[in-house]
Each structure stands twice: as structure tokens, then as C-alpha cells.
Amino acid sequence: MSELPADTVEDAERLTKLARQVGNSDEADAYRQRREEALAAHAYTARVREEDETLVLYPDEWLDDGTVVLDRIEDTDRAVEIPLGDAHDEGTFEEIEAHNDALVEAVAEEYDPEHAENVRAFADFMGNHYLARVDSATDEQIEEFTTEYYERNAWPDKKQQEVVETSLEHVFAVSEADCPSPASE
């Protein structure tokens, strides 16, 4: 079983995908550096196996000058492999942002401004944290947005806070996607 916390694995995947999607090499390097720092805190190293587009996270003790030494591997379950080119790939950052922007605009056209502001915050959250379209959000992502991200990062006013759940329903309505509901507390 991997020693890496699940949130570190998710961060490594997200940062790797962002680095692969951006057009700017300096920005890609910054994402890779953040990934390496997060993994170093747990004595792990990342590599992308290009032949099958897989992110592999290795314990540092397996490596010698950047090369895996097979004799040092006692338990292969300590490594983590994450497919990067799977069917859940929703496009480049620019494509995802354009899609999310269109949904924010649709909400702005049909509903009150506070709903559009809430949906903009949700679009930023989904694009920046998950490299995903707002209408593909899972129950867990909606729960994370409403309970952890929203107040700390969106700085909503009182009216926005009162209608945030309705705002999320509106984005799914304009996209014609099914709306997951936040997990009950």
C-alpha cells in the first residue's frame, strides 16, 4: 500500500496534468516544481512514463541518480501509477476554461448576478484544482467547493452565500447535466 496521502497523490496528478496542458514552459516548470516539493515532503519522486502516459510516483529510496534500482524494491505497492491520458481527459486548460466561461455567461444571462458570481468561483475552482468542466463535477468536488474553497477563496457577500447551492443547480440546468447534490452534513 502506498505511503502517500491521497491528497498528495491528487495534487501530483493535477499539477502534472496542468504542466502538460499549459503552453508556457516557465509555467509548466513551476507546476512540476510544486509537484516535486509536495512529493519530497513524503520522500517520493515523480516521473511520467511517456510510452503509456502514466504518472509514476516512486519512493526516493528506490532511486540511485534518478534510476530505479530493482534490488531496492521490496513492495511494489508502495509506488503509485496514475494514467494521464484516460477517457476522463476533458481537454486543454484553454478548452476547459472556454467551456466553463460559456456556462458562466449562460447563468449570467438567465439568473441574478450573484448566481453568475458564484458560478464563476466554481468554474475557477474546477478549472484550477481539477482541470475539469463545471458540469462534470462530482458530489465530492461540490462538497469540497462549498465547505472548503468557497468562503476562503471566493469572498462571497451575504447574498451570494445564501444562494450558492441554487447557483450550482443553475449551472447544471443551463448545461443540461445532472446536478449532484452536496453530501449531507
mmCIF file of C-alpha atoms in Angstrom:
data_model
loop_
_atom_site.group_PDB
_atom_site.id
_atom_site.type_symbol
_atom_site.label_atom_id
_atom_site.label_comp_id
_atom_site.label_asym_id
_atom_site.label_seq_id
_atom_site.Cartn_x
_atom_site.Cartn_y
_atom_site.Cartn_z
ATOM 1 C CA MET A 1 0.000 0.000 0.000
ATOM 2 C CA SER A 2 1.331 3.441 -0.898
ATOM 3 C CA GLU A 3 2.590 5.625 1.937
ATOM 4 C CA LEU A 4 1.472 8.758 0.139
ATOM 5 C CA PRO A 5 -1.616 10.569 1.439
ATOM 6 C CA ALA A 6 -4.469 10.615 -1.064
ATOM 7 C CA ASP A 7 -4.465 14.417 -1.259
ATOM 8 C CA THR A 8 -0.758 14.419 -2.186
ATOM 9 C CA VAL A 9 -1.421 11.874 -4.944
ATOM 10 C CA GLU A 10 -4.327 14.002 -6.231
ATOM 11 C CA ASP A 11 -2.141 17.130 -6.144
ATOM 12 C CA ALA A 12 0.647 15.359 -8.033
ATOM 13 C CA GLU A 13 -1.814 14.255 -10.714
ATOM 14 C CA ARG A 14 -3.424 17.693 -11.003
ATOM 15 C CA LEU A 15 -0.084 19.528 -11.193
ATOM 16 C CA THR A 16 1.243 17.044 -13.761
ATOM 17 C CA LYS A 17 -1.811 17.493 -15.963
ATOM 18 C CA LEU A 18 -1.584 21.272 -15.656
ATOM 19 C CA ALA A 19 2.108 21.178 -16.604
ATOM 20 C CA ARG A 20 1.266 19.098 -19.672
ATOM 21 C CA GLN A 21 -1.574 21.407 -20.742
ATOM 22 C CA VAL A 22 -0.102 24.896 -20.441
ATOM 23 C CA GLY A 23 1.636 26.440 -23.428
ATOM 24 C CA ASN A 24 4.221 28.331 -21.408
ATOM 25 C CA SER A 25 7.345 26.343 -20.445
ATOM 26 C CA ASP A 26 8.033 28.538 -17.387
ATOM 27 C CA GLU A 27 4.520 27.897 -16.094
ATOM 28 C CA ALA A 28 4.891 24.161 -16.781
ATOM 29 C CA ASP A 29 8.190 24.159 -14.860
ATOM 30 C CA ALA A 30 6.500 25.925 -11.938
ATOM 31 C CA TYR A 31 3.780 23.245 -11.791
ATOM 32 C CA ARG A 32 6.404 20.480 -11.897
ATOM 33 C CA GLN A 33 8.399 22.202 -9.145
ATOM 34 C CA ARG A 34 5.309 22.416 -6.922
ATOM 35 C CA ARG A 35 4.656 18.716 -7.565
ATOM 36 C CA GLU A 36 8.243 17.809 -6.682
ATOM 37 C CA GLU A 37 8.114 19.840 -3.459
ATOM 38 C CA ALA A 38 4.854 18.190 -2.393
ATOM 39 C CA LEU A 39 6.266 14.723 -3.078
ATOM 40 C CA ALA A 40 9.640 15.474 -1.464
ATOM 41 C CA ALA A 41 7.840 16.095 1.817
ATOM 42 C CA HIS A 42 6.992 12.366 1.740
ATOM 43 C CA ALA A 43 10.328 11.198 0.212
ATOM 44 C CA TYR A 44 8.780 10.408 -3.180
ATOM 45 C CA THR A 45 9.750 11.304 -6.746
ATOM 46 C CA ALA A 46 7.593 11.616 -9.855
ATOM 47 C CA ARG A 47 8.212 10.505 -13.403
ATOM 48 C CA VAL A 48 5.987 10.443 -16.434
ATOM 49 C CA ARG A 49 6.258 7.218 -18.392
ATOM 50 C CA GLU A 50 5.579 8.662 -21.853
ATOM 51 C CA GLU A 51 5.024 5.375 -23.703
ATOM 52 C CA ASP A 52 1.738 4.796 -21.883
ATOM 53 C CA GLU A 53 1.175 8.321 -20.485
ATOM 54 C CA THR A 54 1.365 7.272 -16.847
ATOM 55 C CA LEU A 55 2.492 9.320 -13.866
ATOM 56 C CA VAL A 56 4.574 7.097 -11.588
ATOM 57 C CA LEU A 57 5.365 8.115 -8.012
ATOM 58 C CA TYR A 58 8.343 6.247 -6.524
ATOM 59 C CA PRO A 59 9.788 6.186 -3.019
ATOM 60 C CA ASP A 60 13.126 8.032 -3.159
ATOM 61 C CA GLU A 61 14.903 5.062 -1.588
ATOM 62 C CA TRP A 62 14.314 3.074 -4.800
ATOM 63 C CA LEU A 63 16.377 5.527 -6.841
ATOM 64 C CA ASP A 64 20.081 5.956 -7.436
ATOM 65 C CA ASP A 65 20.995 9.009 -9.524
ATOM 66 C CA GLY A 66 17.451 9.142 -10.892
ATOM 67 C CA THR A 67 17.373 5.474 -11.938
ATOM 68 C CA VAL A 68 15.199 2.871 -10.236
ATOM 69 C CA VAL A 69 17.366 0.129 -8.713
ATOM 70 C CA LEU A 70 15.320 -3.068 -8.858
ATOM 71 C CA ASP A 71 17.150 -4.643 -5.905
ATOM 72 C CA ARG A 72 15.821 -1.873 -3.654
ATOM 73 C CA ILE A 73 12.167 -2.637 -4.359
ATOM 74 C CA GLU A 74 10.642 -4.839 -1.684
ATOM 75 C CA ASP A 75 6.988 -3.924 -2.083
ATOM 76 C CA THR A 76 5.796 -2.654 -5.472
ATOM 77 C CA ASP A 77 2.532 -1.492 -3.875
ATOM 78 C CA ARG A 78 4.446 1.469 -2.422
ATOM 79 C CA ALA A 79 4.584 3.018 -5.905
ATOM 80 C CA VAL A 80 1.611 4.852 -7.343
ATOM 81 C CA GLU A 81 0.706 4.779 -11.038
ATOM 82 C CA ILE A 82 -1.805 7.244 -12.446
ATOM 83 C CA PRO A 83 -2.913 7.116 -16.099
ATOM 84 C CA LEU A 84 -2.762 10.619 -17.585
ATOM 85 C CA GLY A 85 -4.348 10.013 -20.970
ATOM 86 C CA ASP A 86 -7.542 8.356 -19.780
ATOM 87 C CA ALA A 87 -11.054 8.877 -21.063
ATOM 88 C CA HIS A 88 -11.728 11.494 -18.377
ATOM 89 C CA ASP A 89 -9.423 13.993 -20.093
ATOM 90 C CA GLU A 90 -11.674 16.979 -20.733
ATOM 91 C CA GLY A 91 -9.316 18.922 -22.986
ATOM 92 C CA THR A 92 -6.647 21.545 -22.618
ATOM 93 C CA PHE A 93 -6.815 24.209 -19.938
ATOM 94 C CA GLU A 94 -7.904 26.715 -22.585
ATOM 95 C CA GLU A 95 -10.697 24.423 -23.851
ATOM 96 C CA ILE A 96 -11.953 23.757 -20.331
ATOM 97 C CA GLU A 97 -11.812 27.463 -19.450
ATOM 98 C CA ALA A 98 -13.737 28.390 -22.618
ATOM 99 C CA HIS A 99 -16.406 25.779 -21.834
ATOM 100 C CA ASN A 100 -16.711 26.954 -18.228
ATOM 101 C CA ASP A 101 -16.797 30.624 -19.316
ATOM 102 C CA ALA A 102 -19.708 29.842 -21.653
ATOM 103 C CA LEU A 103 -21.658 28.298 -18.764
ATOM 104 C CA VAL A 104 -20.893 31.283 -16.515
ATOM 105 C CA GLU A 105 -22.230 33.547 -19.303
ATOM 106 C CA ALA A 106 -25.356 31.426 -19.680
ATOM 107 C CA VAL A 107 -26.055 31.673 -15.955
ATOM 108 C CA ALA A 108 -25.418 35.450 -16.085
ATOM 109 C CA GLU A 109 -27.963 35.801 -18.893
ATOM 110 C CA GLU A 110 -30.693 33.767 -17.190
ATOM 111 C CA TYR A 111 -30.270 34.459 -13.471
ATOM 112 C CA ASP A 112 -29.343 37.167 -10.959
ATOM 113 C CA PRO A 113 -25.741 38.470 -10.813
ATOM 114 C CA GLU A 114 -24.917 36.730 -7.532
ATOM 115 C CA HIS A 115 -25.545 33.375 -9.235
ATOM 116 C CA ALA A 116 -23.104 34.250 -12.021
ATOM 117 C CA GLU A 117 -20.506 35.300 -9.420
ATOM 118 C CA ASN A 118 -20.927 32.004 -7.568
ATOM 119 C CA VAL A 119 -20.658 30.015 -10.784
ATOM 120 C CA ARG A 120 -17.526 31.980 -11.763
ATOM 121 C CA ALA A 121 -15.958 30.986 -8.426
ATOM 122 C CA PHE A 122 -16.984 27.361 -9.026
ATOM 123 C CA ALA A 123 -15.545 27.476 -12.566
ATOM 124 C CA ASP A 124 -12.251 28.797 -11.189
ATOM 125 C CA PHE A 125 -12.217 26.033 -8.593
ATOM 126 C CA MET A 126 -12.938 23.243 -11.087
ATOM 127 C CA GLY A 127 -10.538 24.548 -13.735
ATOM 128 C CA ASN A 128 -7.628 25.347 -11.451
ATOM 129 C CA HIS A 129 -7.916 22.476 -8.985
ATOM 130 C CA TYR A 130 -9.220 19.657 -11.152
ATOM 131 C CA LEU A 131 -8.622 20.787 -14.744
ATOM 132 C CA ALA A 132 -12.273 19.911 -15.274
ATOM 133 C CA ARG A 133 -15.508 21.309 -16.644
ATOM 134 C CA VAL A 134 -18.004 22.578 -14.080
ATOM 135 C CA ASP A 135 -20.750 20.347 -15.409
ATOM 136 C CA SER A 136 -18.636 17.239 -14.814
ATOM 137 C CA ALA A 137 -18.271 17.933 -11.073
ATOM 138 C CA THR A 138 -18.715 15.033 -8.695
ATOM 139 C CA ASP A 139 -20.580 15.134 -5.392
ATOM 140 C CA GLU A 140 -17.221 15.227 -3.608
ATOM 141 C CA GLN A 141 -15.973 18.169 -5.674
ATOM 142 C CA ILE A 142 -19.154 20.138 -4.996
ATOM 143 C CA GLU A 143 -18.840 19.361 -1.300
ATOM 144 C CA GLU A 144 -15.192 20.475 -1.301
ATOM 145 C CA PHE A 145 -16.115 23.688 -3.114
ATOM 146 C CA THR A 146 -18.976 24.620 -0.777
ATOM 147 C CA THR A 147 -17.330 23.618 2.508
ATOM 148 C CA GLU A 148 -13.625 24.335 1.975
ATOM 149 C CA TYR A 149 -12.916 26.534 -1.038
ATOM 150 C CA TYR A 150 -15.857 28.907 -1.331
ATOM 151 C CA GLU A 151 -15.602 31.188 1.710
ATOM 152 C CA ARG A 152 -11.799 31.199 1.846
ATOM 153 C CA ASN A 153 -11.202 31.933 -1.823
ATOM 154 C CA ALA A 154 -14.318 33.478 -3.369
ATOM 155 C CA TRP A 155 -15.006 36.076 -0.636
ATOM 156 C CA PRO A 156 -18.751 35.933 -1.235
ATOM 157 C CA ASP A 157 -21.095 38.544 0.164
ATOM 158 C CA LYS A 158 -24.058 37.511 2.306
ATOM 159 C CA LYS A 159 -26.480 37.271 -0.648
ATOM 160 C CA GLN A 160 -24.083 35.045 -2.610
ATOM 161 C CA GLN A 161 -23.637 32.771 0.408
ATOM 162 C CA GLU A 162 -27.400 32.404 0.793
ATOM 163 C CA VAL A 163 -27.858 31.229 -2.808
ATOM 164 C CA VAL A 164 -24.686 29.261 -3.574
ATOM 165 C CA GLU A 165 -26.417 25.879 -3.739
ATOM 166 C CA THR A 166 -29.089 27.302 -6.035
ATOM 167 C CA SER A 167 -26.324 28.836 -8.174
ATOM 168 C CA LEU A 168 -24.785 25.397 -8.639
ATOM 169 C CA GLU A 169 -28.159 23.995 -9.624
ATOM 170 C CA HIS A 170 -28.434 26.787 -12.208
ATOM 171 C CA VAL A 171 -25.100 25.886 -13.822
ATOM 172 C CA PHE A 172 -26.232 22.294 -14.231
ATOM 173 C CA ALA A 173 -29.588 23.483 -15.571
ATOM 174 C CA VAL A 174 -28.004 25.628 -18.290
ATOM 175 C CA SER A 175 -25.617 22.814 -19.187
ATOM 176 C CA GLU A 176 -28.435 20.258 -19.106
ATOM 177 C CA ALA A 177 -26.274 17.976 -16.943
ATOM 178 C CA ASP A 178 -27.486 16.109 -13.894
ATOM 179 C CA CYS A 179 -26.825 18.091 -10.745
ATOM 180 C CA PRO A 180 -25.120 16.190 -7.954
ATOM 181 C CA SER A 181 -26.198 17.363 -4.530
ATOM 182 C CA PRO A 182 -23.660 18.116 -1.804
ATOM 183 C CA ALA A 183 -23.287 15.316 0.724
ATOM 184 C CA SER A 184 -25.419 15.846 3.770
ATOM 185 C CA GLU A 185 -23.614 17.076 6.862
#
